[in-house]
Coordinates of N, CA and C in Angstrom, one line a residue:
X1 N 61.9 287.4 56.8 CA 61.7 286.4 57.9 C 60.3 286.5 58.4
X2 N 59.8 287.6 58.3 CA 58.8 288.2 58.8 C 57.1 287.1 58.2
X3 N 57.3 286.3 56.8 CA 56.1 285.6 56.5 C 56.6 284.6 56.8
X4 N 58.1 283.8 57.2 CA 58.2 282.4 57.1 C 57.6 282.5 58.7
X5 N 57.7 283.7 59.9 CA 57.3 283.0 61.3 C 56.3 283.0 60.9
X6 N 55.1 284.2 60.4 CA 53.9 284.2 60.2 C 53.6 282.6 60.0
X7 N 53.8 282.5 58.6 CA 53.6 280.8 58.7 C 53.9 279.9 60.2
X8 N 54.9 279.8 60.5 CA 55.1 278.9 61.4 C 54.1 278.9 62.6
X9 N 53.9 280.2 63.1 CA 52.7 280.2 63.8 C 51.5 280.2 63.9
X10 N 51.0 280.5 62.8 CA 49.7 280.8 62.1 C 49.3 279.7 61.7
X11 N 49.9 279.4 60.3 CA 49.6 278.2 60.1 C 50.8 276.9 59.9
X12 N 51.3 276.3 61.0 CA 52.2 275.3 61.3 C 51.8 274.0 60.5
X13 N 51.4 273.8 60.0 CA 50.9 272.3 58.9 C 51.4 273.0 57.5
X14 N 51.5 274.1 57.2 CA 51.7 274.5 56.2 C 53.4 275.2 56.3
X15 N 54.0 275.4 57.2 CA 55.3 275.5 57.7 C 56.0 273.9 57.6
X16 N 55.5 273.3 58.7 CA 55.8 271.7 58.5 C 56.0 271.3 57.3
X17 N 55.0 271.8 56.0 CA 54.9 270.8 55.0 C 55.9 271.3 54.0
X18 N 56.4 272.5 54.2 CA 57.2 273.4 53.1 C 58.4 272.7 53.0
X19 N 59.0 272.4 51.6 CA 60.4 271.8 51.5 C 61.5 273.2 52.2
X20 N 61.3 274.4 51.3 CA 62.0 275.6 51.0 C 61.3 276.9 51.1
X21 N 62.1 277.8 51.7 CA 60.9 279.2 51.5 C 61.9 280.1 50.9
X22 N 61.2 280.4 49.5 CA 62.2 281.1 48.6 C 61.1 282.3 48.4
X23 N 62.0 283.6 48.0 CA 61.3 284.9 47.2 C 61.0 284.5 46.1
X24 N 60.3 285.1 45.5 CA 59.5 285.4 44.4 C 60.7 284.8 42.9
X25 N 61.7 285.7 43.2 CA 62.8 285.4 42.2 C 63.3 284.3 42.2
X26 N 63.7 283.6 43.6 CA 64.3 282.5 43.5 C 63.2 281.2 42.9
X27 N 62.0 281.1 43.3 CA 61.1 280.5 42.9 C 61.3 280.6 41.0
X28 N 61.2 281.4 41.0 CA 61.0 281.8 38.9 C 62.7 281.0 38.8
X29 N 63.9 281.7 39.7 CA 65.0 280.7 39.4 C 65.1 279.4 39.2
X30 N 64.3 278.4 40.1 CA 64.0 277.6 40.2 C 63.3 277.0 38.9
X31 N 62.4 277.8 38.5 CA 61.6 277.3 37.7 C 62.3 277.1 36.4
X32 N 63.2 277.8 36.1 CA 64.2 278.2 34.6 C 65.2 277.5 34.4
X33 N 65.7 277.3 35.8 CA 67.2 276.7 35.9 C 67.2 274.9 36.2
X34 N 65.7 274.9 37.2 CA 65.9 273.8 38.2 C 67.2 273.8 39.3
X35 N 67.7 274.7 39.7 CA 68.2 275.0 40.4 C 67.8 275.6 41.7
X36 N 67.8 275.1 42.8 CA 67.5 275.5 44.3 C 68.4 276.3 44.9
X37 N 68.4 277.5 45.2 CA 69.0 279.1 45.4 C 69.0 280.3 45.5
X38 N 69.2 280.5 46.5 CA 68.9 282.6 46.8 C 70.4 283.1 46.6
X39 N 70.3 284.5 46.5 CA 71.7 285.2 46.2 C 71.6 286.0 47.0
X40 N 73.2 286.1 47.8 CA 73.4 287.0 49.2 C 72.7 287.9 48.8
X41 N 72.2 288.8 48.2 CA 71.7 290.4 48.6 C 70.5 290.1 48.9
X42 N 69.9 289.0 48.0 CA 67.9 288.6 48.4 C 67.9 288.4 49.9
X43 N 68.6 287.3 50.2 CA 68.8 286.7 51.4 C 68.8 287.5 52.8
X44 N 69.9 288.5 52.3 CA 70.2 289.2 53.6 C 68.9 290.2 54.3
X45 N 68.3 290.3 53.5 CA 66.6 290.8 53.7 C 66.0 290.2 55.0
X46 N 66.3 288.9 55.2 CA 65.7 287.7 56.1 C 66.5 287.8 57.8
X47 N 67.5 288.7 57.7 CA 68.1 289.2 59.0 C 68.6 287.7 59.4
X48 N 68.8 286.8 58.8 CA 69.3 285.2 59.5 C 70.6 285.3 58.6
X49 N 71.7 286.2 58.1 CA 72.9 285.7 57.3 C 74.2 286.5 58.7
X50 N 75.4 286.2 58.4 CA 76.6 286.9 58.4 C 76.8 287.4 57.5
X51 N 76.9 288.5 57.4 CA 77.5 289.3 56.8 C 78.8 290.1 56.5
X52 N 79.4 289.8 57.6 CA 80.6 290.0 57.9 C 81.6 290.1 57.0
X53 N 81.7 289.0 55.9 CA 82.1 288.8 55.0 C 81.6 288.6 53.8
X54 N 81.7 289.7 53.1 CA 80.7 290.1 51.7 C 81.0 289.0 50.7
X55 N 82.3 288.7 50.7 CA 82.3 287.7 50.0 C 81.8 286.2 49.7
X56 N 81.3 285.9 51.3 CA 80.9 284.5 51.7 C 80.2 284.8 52.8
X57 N 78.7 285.5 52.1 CA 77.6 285.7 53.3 C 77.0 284.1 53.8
X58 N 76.4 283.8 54.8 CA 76.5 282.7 55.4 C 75.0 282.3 56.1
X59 N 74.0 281.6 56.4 CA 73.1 281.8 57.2 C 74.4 281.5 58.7
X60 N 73.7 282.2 59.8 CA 74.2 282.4 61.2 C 73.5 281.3 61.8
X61 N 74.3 280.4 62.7 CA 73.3 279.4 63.7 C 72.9 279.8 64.5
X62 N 73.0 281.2 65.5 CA 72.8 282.0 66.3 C 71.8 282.5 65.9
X63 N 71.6 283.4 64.5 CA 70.3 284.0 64.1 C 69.5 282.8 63.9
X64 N 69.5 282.0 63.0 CA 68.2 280.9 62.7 C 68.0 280.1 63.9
X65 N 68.7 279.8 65.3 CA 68.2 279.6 66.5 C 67.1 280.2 66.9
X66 N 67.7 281.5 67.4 CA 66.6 282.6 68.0 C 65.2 282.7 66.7
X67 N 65.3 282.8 65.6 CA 64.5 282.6 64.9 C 63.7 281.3 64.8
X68 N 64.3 280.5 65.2 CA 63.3 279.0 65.8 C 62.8 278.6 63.6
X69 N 64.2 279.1 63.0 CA 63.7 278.8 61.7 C 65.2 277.4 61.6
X70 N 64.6 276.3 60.8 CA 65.8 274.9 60.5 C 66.6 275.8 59.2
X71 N 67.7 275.5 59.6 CA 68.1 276.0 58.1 C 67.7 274.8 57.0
X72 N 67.3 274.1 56.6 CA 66.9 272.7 55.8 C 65.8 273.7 55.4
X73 N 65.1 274.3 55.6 CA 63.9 274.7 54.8 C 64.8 276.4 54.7
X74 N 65.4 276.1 54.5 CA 66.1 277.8 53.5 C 67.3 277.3 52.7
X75 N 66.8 277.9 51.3 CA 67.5 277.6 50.1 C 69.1 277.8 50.4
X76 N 70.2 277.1 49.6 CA 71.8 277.1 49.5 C 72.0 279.0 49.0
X77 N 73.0 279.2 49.4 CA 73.1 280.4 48.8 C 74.3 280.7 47.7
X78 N 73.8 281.4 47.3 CA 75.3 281.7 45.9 C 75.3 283.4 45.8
X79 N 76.5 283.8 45.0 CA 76.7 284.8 44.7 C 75.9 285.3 43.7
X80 N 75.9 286.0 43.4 CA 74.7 287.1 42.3 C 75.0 287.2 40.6
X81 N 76.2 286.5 40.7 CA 77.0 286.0 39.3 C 77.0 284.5 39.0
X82 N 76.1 283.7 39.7 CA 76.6 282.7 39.8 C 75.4 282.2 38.6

């Protein structure tokens, strides 16, 4: 979570202009698959999921509020077998 505020504050034209902000992996997923998607365990790194439920981690509207991050610019999420 820690580079997408950087961005947002730092540099906000380049925040504005981002479709998605994916890790490293999901990007190369993207690139292989053409599939747009992070897997709960990458994700949960970003402190914006529920986790409550391992089976069906979730972004939180409460966390991505206070984070002042859209969920529209964070990838759909899937399981790690998916």
């Amino acid at each position: 979570m820690a580079h997408i505020l950087y961005l947002k504050h730092a540099e906000p034209e380049t925040f504005r202009a981002a479709a998605c902000f994916l890790e490293p992996k999901d990007y190369l997923n993207l690139r292989l698959t053409g599939r747009l998607a992070s897997t709960y365990e990458a994700i949960t790194l970003h402190w914006l999921t529920d986790n409550r439920n391992l089976a069906r981690v979730d972004y939180h509207p409460t966390l991505l509020r206070w984070a002042g991050i859209p969920r529209e610019k964070l990838p759909p999420l899937v399981p790690s077998t998916t």
